[in-house]
CSV table of C-alpha atoms in Angstrom, one decimal:
chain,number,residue,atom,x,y,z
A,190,UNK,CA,-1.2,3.5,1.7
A,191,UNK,CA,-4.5,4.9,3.0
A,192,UNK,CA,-7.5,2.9,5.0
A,193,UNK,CA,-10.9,3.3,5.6
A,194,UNK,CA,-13.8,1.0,7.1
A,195,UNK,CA,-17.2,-0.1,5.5
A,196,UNK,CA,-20.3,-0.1,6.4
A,197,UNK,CA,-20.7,-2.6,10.0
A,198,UNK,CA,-16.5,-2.3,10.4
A,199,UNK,CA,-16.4,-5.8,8.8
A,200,UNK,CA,-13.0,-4.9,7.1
A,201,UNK,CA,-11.3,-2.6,4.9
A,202,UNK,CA,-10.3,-1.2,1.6
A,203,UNK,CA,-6.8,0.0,1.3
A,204,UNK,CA,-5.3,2.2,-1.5
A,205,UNK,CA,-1.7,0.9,-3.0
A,206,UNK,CA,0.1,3.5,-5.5
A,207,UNK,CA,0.3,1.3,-8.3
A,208,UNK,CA,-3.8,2.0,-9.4
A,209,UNK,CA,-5.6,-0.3,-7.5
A,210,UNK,CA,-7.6,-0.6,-4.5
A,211,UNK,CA,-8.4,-3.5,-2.4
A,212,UNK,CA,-11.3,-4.8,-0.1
A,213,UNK,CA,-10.0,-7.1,2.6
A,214,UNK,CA,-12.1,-8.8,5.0
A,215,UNK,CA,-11.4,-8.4,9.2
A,216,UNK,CA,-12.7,-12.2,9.2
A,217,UNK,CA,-9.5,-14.5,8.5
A,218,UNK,CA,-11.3,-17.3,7.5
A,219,UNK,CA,-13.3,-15.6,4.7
A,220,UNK,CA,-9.6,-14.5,3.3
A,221,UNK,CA,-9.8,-16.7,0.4
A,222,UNK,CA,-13.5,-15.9,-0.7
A,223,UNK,CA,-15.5,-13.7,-3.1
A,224,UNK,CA,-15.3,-10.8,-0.3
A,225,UNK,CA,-11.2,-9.9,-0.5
A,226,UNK,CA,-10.4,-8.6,-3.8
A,227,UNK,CA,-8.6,-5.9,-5.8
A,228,UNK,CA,-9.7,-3.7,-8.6
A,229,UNK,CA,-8.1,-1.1,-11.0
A,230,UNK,CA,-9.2,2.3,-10.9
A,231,UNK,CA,-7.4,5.8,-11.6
A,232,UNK,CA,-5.9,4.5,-15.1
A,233,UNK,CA,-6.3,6.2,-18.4
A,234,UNK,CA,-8.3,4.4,-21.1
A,235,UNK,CA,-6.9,3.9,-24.4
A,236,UNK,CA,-7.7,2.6,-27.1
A,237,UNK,CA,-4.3,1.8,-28.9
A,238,UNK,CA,-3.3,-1.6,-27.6
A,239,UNK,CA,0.7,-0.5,-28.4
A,240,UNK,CA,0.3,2.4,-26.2
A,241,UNK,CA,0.9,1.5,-22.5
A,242,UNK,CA,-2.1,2.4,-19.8
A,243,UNK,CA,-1.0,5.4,-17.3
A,244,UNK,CA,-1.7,4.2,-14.0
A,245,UNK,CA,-1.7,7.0,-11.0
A,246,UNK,CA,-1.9,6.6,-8.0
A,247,UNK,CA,-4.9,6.4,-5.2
A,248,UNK,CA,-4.4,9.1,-3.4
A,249,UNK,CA,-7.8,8.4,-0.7
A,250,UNK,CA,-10.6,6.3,-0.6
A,251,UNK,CA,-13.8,7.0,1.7
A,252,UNK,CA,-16.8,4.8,2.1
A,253,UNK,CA,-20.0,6.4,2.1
A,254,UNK,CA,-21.6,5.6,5.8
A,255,UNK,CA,-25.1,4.6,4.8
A,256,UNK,CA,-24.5,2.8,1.1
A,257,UNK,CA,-21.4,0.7,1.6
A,258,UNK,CA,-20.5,2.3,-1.5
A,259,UNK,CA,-17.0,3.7,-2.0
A,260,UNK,CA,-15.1,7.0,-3.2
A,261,UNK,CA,-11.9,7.1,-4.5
A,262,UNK,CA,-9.5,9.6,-5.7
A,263,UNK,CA,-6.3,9.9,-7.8
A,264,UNK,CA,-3.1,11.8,-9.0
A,265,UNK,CA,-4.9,11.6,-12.3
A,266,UNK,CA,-7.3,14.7,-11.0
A,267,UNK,CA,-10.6,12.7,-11.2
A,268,UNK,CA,-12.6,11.1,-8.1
A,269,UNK,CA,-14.7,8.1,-8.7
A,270,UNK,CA,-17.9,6.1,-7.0
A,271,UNK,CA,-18.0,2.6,-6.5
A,272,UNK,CA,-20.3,-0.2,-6.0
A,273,UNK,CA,-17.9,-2.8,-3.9
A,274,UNK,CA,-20.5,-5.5,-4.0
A,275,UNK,CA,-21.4,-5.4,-7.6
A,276,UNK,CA,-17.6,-4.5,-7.8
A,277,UNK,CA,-18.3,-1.6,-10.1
A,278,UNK,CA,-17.7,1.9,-11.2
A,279,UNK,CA,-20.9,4.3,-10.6
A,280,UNK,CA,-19.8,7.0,-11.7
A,281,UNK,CA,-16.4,8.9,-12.7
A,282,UNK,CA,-15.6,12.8,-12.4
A,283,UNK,CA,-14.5,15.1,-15.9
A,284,UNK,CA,-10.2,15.7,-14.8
A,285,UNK,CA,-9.3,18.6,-13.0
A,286,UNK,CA,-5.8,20.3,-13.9
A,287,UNK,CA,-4.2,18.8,-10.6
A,288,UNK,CA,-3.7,16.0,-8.7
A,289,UNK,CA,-6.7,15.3,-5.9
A,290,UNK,CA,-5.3,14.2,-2.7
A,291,UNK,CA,-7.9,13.3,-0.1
A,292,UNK,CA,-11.6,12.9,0.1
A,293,UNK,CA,-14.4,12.6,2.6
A,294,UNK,CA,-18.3,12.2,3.5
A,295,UNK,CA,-20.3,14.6,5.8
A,296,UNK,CA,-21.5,12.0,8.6
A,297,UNK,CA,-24.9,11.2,6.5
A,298,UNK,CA,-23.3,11.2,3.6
A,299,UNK,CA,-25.5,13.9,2.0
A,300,UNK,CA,-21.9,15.9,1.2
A,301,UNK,CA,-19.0,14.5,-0.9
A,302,UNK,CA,-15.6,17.1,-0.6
A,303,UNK,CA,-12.4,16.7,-2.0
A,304,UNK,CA,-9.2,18.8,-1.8
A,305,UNK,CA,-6.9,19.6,-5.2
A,306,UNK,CA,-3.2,20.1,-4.9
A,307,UNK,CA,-0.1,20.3,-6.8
């Protein structure tokens, strides 16, 4: 599982290997509001209902540190932005031909990096 803090350290999003991410709140008594959820990302899209989804794994997520908005990246070789308040995708990369394993912002954000391994 990997962690990062948003924007104002008001809680967390945490990766779990099953294809999903989740923004969790520091704030105990907002646990059961619109603020904690999950979402699926890193999965690929198909369009023959009898053919089952391949989920990968999250392998890092980073939030930006001026937008709130979120990075993540996947065993399926692609990184991905997200908007965690409108609680969608921005904008997805094209596959690279191995797995991408952790990601990071420059401290204003201006840089996005990622390493690929095998």
């Amino acid at each position: 599982t990997y962690i990062d803090c948003f924007k104002g350290s008001s809680g967390i999003n945490a990766e779990y290997g099953e294809g999903r991410a989740a923004i969790e709140p520091f704030d105990n008594n907002t646990a059961n509001s619109k603020d904690k959820f999950t979402f699926k990302c890193h999965r690929s899209a198909t369009s023959d209902h009898n053919k089952p989804q391949e989920i990968y794994a999250v392998n890092g997520i980073k939030f930006h540190p001026t937008y709130g908005t979120l990075a993540t990246v996947g065993s399926d070789g692609k990184f991905a932005f997200w908007d965690k308040d409108a609680r969608t995708k921005l904008k997805g990369s094209e596959q690279l031909d191995n797995t991408i394993t952790c990601c990071d912002f420059n401290h204003n954000g201006s840089y996005f990096a990622y390493a690929s391994s095998y």
